Coordinates of N, CA and C in Angstrom, one line a residue:
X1 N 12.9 -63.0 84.1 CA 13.6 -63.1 82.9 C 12.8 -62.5 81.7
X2 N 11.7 -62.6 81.9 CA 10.5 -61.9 80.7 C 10.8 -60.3 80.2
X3 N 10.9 -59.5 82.0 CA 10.8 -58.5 82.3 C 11.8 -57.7 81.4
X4 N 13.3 -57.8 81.2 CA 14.0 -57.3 80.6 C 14.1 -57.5 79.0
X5 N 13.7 -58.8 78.8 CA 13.5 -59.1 77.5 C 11.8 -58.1 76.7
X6 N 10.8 -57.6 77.4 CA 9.5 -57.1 77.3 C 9.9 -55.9 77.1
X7 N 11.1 -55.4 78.2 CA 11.3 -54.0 77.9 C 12.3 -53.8 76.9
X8 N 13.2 -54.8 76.4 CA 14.2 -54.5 75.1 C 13.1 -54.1 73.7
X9 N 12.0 -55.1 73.7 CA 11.0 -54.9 73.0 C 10.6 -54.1 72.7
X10 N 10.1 -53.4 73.6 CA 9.1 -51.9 73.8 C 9.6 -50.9 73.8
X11 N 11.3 -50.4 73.7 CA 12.0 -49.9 73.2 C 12.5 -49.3 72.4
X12 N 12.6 -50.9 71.7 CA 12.9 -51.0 70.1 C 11.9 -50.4 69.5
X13 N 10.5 -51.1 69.8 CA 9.1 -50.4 69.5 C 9.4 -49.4 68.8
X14 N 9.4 -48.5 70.7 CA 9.6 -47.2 70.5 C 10.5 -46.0 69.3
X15 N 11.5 -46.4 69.8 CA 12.5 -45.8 68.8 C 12.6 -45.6 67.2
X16 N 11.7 -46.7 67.0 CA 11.6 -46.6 65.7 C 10.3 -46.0 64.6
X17 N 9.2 -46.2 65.8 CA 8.1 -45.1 65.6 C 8.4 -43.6 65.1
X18 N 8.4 -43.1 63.7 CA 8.1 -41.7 63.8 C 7.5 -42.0 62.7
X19 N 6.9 -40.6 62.4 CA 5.8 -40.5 61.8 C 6.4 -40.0 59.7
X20 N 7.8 -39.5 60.1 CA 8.4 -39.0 58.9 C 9.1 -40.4 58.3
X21 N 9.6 -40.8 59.3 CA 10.4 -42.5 58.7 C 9.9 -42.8 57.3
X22 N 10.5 -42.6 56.3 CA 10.8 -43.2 54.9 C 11.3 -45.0 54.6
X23 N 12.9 -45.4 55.3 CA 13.9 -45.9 55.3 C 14.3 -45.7 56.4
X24 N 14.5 -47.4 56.4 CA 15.7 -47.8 57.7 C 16.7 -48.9 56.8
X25 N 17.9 -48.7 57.3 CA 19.0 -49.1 56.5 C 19.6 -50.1 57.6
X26 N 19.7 -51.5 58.2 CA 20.3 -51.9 59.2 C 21.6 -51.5 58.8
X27 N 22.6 -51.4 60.1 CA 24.0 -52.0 59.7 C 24.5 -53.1 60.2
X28 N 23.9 -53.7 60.4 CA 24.3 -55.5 60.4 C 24.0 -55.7 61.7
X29 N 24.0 -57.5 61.5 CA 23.1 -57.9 62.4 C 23.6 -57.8 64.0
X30 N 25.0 -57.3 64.5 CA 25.7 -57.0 65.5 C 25.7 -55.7 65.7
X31 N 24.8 -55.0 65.7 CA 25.0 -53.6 66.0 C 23.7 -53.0 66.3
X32 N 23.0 -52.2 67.0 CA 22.3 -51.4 67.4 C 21.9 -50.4 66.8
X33 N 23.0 -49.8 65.6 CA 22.7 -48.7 64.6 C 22.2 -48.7 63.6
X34 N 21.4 -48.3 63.2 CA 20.6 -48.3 61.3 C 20.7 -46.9 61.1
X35 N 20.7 -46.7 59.5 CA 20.6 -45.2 59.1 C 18.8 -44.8 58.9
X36 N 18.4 -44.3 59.6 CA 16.9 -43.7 59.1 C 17.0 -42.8 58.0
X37 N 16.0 -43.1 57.2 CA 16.1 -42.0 56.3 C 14.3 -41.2 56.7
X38 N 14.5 -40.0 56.9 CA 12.8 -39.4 57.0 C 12.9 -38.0 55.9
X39 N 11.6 -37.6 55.7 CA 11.1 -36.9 54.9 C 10.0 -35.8 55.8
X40 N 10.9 -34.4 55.2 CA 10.3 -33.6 56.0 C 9.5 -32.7 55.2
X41 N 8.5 -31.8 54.9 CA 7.8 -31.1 54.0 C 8.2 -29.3 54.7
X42 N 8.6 -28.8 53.8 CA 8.7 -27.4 54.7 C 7.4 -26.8 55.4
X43 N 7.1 -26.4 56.3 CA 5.8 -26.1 57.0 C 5.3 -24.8 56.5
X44 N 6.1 -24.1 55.7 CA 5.5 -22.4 54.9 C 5.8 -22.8 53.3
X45 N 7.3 -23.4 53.1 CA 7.3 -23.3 51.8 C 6.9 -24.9 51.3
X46 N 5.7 -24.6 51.2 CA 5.1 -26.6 51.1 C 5.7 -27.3 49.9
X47 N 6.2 -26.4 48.8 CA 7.0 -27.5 47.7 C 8.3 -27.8 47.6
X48 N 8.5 -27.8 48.9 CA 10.2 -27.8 49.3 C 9.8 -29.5 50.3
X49 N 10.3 -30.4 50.2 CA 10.6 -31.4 50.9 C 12.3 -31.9 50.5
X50 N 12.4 -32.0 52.1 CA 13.6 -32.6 52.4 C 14.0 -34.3 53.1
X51 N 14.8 -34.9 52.7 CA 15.3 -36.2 52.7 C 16.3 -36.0 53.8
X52 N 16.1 -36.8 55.6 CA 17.5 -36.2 55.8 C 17.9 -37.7 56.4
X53 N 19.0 -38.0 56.3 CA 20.0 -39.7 57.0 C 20.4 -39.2 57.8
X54 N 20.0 -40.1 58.7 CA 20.7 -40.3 60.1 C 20.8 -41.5 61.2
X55 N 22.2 -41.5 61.5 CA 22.8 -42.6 62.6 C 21.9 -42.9 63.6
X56 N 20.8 -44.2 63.6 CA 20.1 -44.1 65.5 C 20.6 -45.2 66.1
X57 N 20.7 -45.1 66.8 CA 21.0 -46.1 67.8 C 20.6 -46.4 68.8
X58 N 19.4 -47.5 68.9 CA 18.4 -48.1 69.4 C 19.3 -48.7 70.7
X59 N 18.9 -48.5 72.3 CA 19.5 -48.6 73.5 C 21.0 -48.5 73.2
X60 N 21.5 -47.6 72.9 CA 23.0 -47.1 73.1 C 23.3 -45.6 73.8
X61 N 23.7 -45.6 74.4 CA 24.1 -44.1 75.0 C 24.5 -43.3 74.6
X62 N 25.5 -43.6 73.6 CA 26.3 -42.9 72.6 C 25.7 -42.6 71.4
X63 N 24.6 -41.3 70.8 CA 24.7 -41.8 69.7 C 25.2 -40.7 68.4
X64 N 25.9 -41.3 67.0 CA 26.3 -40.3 66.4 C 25.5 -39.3 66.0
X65 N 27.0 -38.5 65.4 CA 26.0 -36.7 65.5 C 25.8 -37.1 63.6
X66 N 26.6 -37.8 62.9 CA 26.3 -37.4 61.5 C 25.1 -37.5 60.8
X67 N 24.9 -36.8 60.0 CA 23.4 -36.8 59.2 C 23.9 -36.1 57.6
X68 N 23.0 -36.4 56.5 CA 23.1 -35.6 56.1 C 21.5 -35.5 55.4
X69 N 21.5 -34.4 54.1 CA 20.4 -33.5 54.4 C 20.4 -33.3 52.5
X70 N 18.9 -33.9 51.8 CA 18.9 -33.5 50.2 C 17.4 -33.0 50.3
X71 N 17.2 -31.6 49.8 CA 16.0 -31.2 49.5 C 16.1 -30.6 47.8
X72 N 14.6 -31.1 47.7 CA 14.4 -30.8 46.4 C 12.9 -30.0 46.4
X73 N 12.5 -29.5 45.4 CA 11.5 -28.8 44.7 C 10.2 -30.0 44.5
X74 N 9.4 -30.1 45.4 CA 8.7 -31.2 45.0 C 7.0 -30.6 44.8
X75 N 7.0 -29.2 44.9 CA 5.6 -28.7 44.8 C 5.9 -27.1 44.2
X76 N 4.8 -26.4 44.3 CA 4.8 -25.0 43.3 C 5.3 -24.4 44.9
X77 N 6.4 -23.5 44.7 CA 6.7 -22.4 45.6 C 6.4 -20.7 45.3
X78 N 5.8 -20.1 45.9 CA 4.8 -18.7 45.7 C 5.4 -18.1 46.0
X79 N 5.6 -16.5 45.7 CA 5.8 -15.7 46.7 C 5.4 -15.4 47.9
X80 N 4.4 -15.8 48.1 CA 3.3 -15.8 49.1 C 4.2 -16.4 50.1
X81 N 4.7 -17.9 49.9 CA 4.8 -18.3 50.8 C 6.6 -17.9 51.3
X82 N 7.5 -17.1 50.0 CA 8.4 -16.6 50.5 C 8.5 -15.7 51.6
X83 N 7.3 -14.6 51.2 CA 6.7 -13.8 52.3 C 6.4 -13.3 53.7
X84 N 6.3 -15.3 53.5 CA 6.1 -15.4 54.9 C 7.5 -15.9 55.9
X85 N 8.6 -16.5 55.2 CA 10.1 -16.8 56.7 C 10.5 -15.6 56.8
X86 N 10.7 -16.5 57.7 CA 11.9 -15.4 58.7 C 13.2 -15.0 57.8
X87 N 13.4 -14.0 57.5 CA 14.9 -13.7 56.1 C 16.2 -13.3 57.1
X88 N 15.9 -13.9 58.2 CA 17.2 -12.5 58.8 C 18.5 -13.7 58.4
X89 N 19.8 -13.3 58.8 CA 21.2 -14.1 58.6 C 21.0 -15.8 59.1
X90 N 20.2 -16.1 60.4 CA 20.0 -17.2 61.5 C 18.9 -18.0 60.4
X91 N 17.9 -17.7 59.8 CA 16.9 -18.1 59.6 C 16.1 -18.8 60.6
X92 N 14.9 -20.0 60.5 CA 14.4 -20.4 61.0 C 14.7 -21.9 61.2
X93 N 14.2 -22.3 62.9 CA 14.6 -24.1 63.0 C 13.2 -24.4 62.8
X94 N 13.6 -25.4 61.5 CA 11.6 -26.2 61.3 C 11.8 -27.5 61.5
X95 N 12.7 -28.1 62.5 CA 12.6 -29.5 63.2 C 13.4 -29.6 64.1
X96 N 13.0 -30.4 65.2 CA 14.2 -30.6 66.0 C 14.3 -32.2 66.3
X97 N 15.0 -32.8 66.7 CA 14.9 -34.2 67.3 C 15.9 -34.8 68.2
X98 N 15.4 -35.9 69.0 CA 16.6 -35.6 70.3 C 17.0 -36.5 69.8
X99 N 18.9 -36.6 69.8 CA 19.6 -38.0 69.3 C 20.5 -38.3 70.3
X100 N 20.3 -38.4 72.0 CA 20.6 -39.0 72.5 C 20.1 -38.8 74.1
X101 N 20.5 -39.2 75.1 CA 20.0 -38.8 76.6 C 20.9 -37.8 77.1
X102 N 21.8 -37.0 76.0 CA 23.3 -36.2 76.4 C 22.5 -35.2 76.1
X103 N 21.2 -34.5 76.0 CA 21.1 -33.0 75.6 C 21.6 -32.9 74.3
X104 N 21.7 -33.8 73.8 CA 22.5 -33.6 72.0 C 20.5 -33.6 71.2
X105 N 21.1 -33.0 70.1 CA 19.9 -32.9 69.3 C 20.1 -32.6 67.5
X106 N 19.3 -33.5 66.7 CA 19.6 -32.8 65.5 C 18.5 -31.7 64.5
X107 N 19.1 -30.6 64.5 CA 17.9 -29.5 64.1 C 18.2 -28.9 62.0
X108 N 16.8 -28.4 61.8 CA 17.2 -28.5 60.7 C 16.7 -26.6 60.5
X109 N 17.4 -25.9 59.8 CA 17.0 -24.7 59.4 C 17.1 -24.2 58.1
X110 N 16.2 -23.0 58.1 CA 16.0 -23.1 56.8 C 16.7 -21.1 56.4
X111 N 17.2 -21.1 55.8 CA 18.1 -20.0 55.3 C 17.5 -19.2 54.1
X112 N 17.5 -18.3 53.9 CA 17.0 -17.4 52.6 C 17.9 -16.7 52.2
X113 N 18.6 -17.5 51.1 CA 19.6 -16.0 50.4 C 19.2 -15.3 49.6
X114 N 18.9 -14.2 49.7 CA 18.2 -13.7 49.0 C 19.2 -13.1 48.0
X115 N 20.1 -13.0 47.8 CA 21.2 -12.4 46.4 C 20.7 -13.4 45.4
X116 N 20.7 -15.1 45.8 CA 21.2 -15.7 44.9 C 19.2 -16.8 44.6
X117 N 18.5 -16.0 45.2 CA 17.4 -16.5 45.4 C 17.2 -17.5 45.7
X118 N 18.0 -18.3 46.8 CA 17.9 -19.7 47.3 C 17.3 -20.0 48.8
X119 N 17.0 -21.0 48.4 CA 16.3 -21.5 50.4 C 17.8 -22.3 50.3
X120 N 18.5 -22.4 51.5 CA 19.1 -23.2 52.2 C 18.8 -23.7 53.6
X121 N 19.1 -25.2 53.5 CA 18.3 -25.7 54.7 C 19.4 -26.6 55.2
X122 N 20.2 -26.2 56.4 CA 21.0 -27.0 56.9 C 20.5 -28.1 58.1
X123 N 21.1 -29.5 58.3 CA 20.9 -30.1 59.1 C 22.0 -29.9 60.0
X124 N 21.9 -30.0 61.9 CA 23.4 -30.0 62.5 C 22.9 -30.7 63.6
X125 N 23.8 -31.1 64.1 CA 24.3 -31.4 65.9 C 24.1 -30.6 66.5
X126 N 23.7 -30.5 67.6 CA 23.5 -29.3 68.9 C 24.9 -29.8 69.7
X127 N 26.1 -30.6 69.2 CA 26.7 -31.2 70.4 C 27.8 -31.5 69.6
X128 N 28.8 -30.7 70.3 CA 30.4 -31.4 69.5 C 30.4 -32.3 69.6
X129 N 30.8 -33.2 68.3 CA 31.5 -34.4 68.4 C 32.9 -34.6 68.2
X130 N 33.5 -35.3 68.7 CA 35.3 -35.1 67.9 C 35.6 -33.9 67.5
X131 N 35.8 -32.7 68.1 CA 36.3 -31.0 68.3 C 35.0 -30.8 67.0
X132 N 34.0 -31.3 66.4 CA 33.1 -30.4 65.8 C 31.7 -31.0 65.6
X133 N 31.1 -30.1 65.1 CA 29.6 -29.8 65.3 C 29.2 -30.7 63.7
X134 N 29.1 -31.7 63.5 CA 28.1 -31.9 62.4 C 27.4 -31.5 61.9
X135 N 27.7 -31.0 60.3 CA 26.4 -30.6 59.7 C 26.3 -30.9 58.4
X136 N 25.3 -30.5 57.7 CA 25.2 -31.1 56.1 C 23.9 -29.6 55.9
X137 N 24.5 -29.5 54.4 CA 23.9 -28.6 53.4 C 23.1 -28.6 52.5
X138 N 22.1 -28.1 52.1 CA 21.4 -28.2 50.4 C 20.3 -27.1 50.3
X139 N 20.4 -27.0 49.3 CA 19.7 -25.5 48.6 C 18.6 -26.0 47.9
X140 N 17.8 -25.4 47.9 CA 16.7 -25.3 46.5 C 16.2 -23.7 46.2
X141 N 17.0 -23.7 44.9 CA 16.8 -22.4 44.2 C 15.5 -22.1 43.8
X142 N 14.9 -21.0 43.8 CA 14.1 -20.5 43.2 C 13.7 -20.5 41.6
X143 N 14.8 -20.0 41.0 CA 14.7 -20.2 39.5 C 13.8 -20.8 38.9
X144 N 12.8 -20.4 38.4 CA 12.1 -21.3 37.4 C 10.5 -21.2 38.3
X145 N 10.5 -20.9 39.1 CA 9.2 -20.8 40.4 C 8.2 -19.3 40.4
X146 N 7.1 -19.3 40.5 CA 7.0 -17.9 40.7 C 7.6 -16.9 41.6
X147 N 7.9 -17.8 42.2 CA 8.2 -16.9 43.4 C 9.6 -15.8 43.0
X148 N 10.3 -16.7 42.4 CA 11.6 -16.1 41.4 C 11.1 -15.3 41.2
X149 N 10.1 -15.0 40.2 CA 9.8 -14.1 39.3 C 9.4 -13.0 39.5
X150 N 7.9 -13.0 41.0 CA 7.6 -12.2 41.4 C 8.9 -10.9 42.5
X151 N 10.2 -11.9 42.6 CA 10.9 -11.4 43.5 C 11.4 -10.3 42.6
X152 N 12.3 -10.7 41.7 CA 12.6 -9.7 40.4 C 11.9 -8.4 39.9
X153 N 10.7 -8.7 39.7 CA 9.7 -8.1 39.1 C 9.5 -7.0 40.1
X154 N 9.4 -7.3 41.5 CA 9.5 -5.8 42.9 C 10.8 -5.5 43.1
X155 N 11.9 -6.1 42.7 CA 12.8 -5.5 42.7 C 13.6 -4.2 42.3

């Protein structure tokens, strides 16, 4: 009787360990799902941190694809460090995380438009759900950054 009760435990433990975890939101006391909220720091563009929510669900099989995704300007962004992504149409994936035992996953990428001088960094599902793919949006413009400026200025 211990045995399954030790392992519901060590589980739960588990699942809830990460290292980005900000916020956990229960959804009530009959349910298995909470929203996590974690914080991710861009890995090139370091004054770019992102907020993203998401559905977990601690021993469920099922779990949802939705999330969504607010980045803001939280440090000095360089040209330097523009310099350095990937600019093509795809951009770059700077997270991944498994959100279920289906091969489902939720990844976050980071976009460069360069017309409008914005990072865009989408969060998605690797996995239809109900005929689609989950995802959520948010931008952090350049404007006001060096990086802006220097971009102009070689233009």
């Amino acid at each position: 009787m211990r045995s399954p009760l030790l392992l519901l435990t060590a589980l739960t433990c588990l699942s809830a360990c990460s290292p980005n975890e900000v916020g956990d939101v229960s959804l009530g006391l009959f349910t298995t799902k909470d929203i996590k909220l974690d914080a991710f720091t861009d890995p090139v563009v370091t004054g770019v941190t992102c907020h993203v929510s998401s559905i977990e669900a601690n021993l469920d099989l099922a779990d949802p694809s939705d999330s969504a995704i607010a980045c803001r300007q939280t440090g000095p962004i360089t040209a330097a460090m523009i310099a350095q992504i990937d600019k093509s149409k795809s951009g770059e994936v700077l997270f991944s995380k498994s959100k279920s035992i289906f091969f489902k996953s939720m990844k976050i990428r980071r976009i460069f438009d360069a017309e409008h001088q914005t990072l865009m960094y989408v969060s998605y599902s690797t996995k239809e759900t109900s005929g689609s793919f989950k995802h959520s949006l948010s931008t952090v413009p350049l404007w006001g950054t060096e990086a802006y400026l220097n971009i102009v200025k070689t233009d």
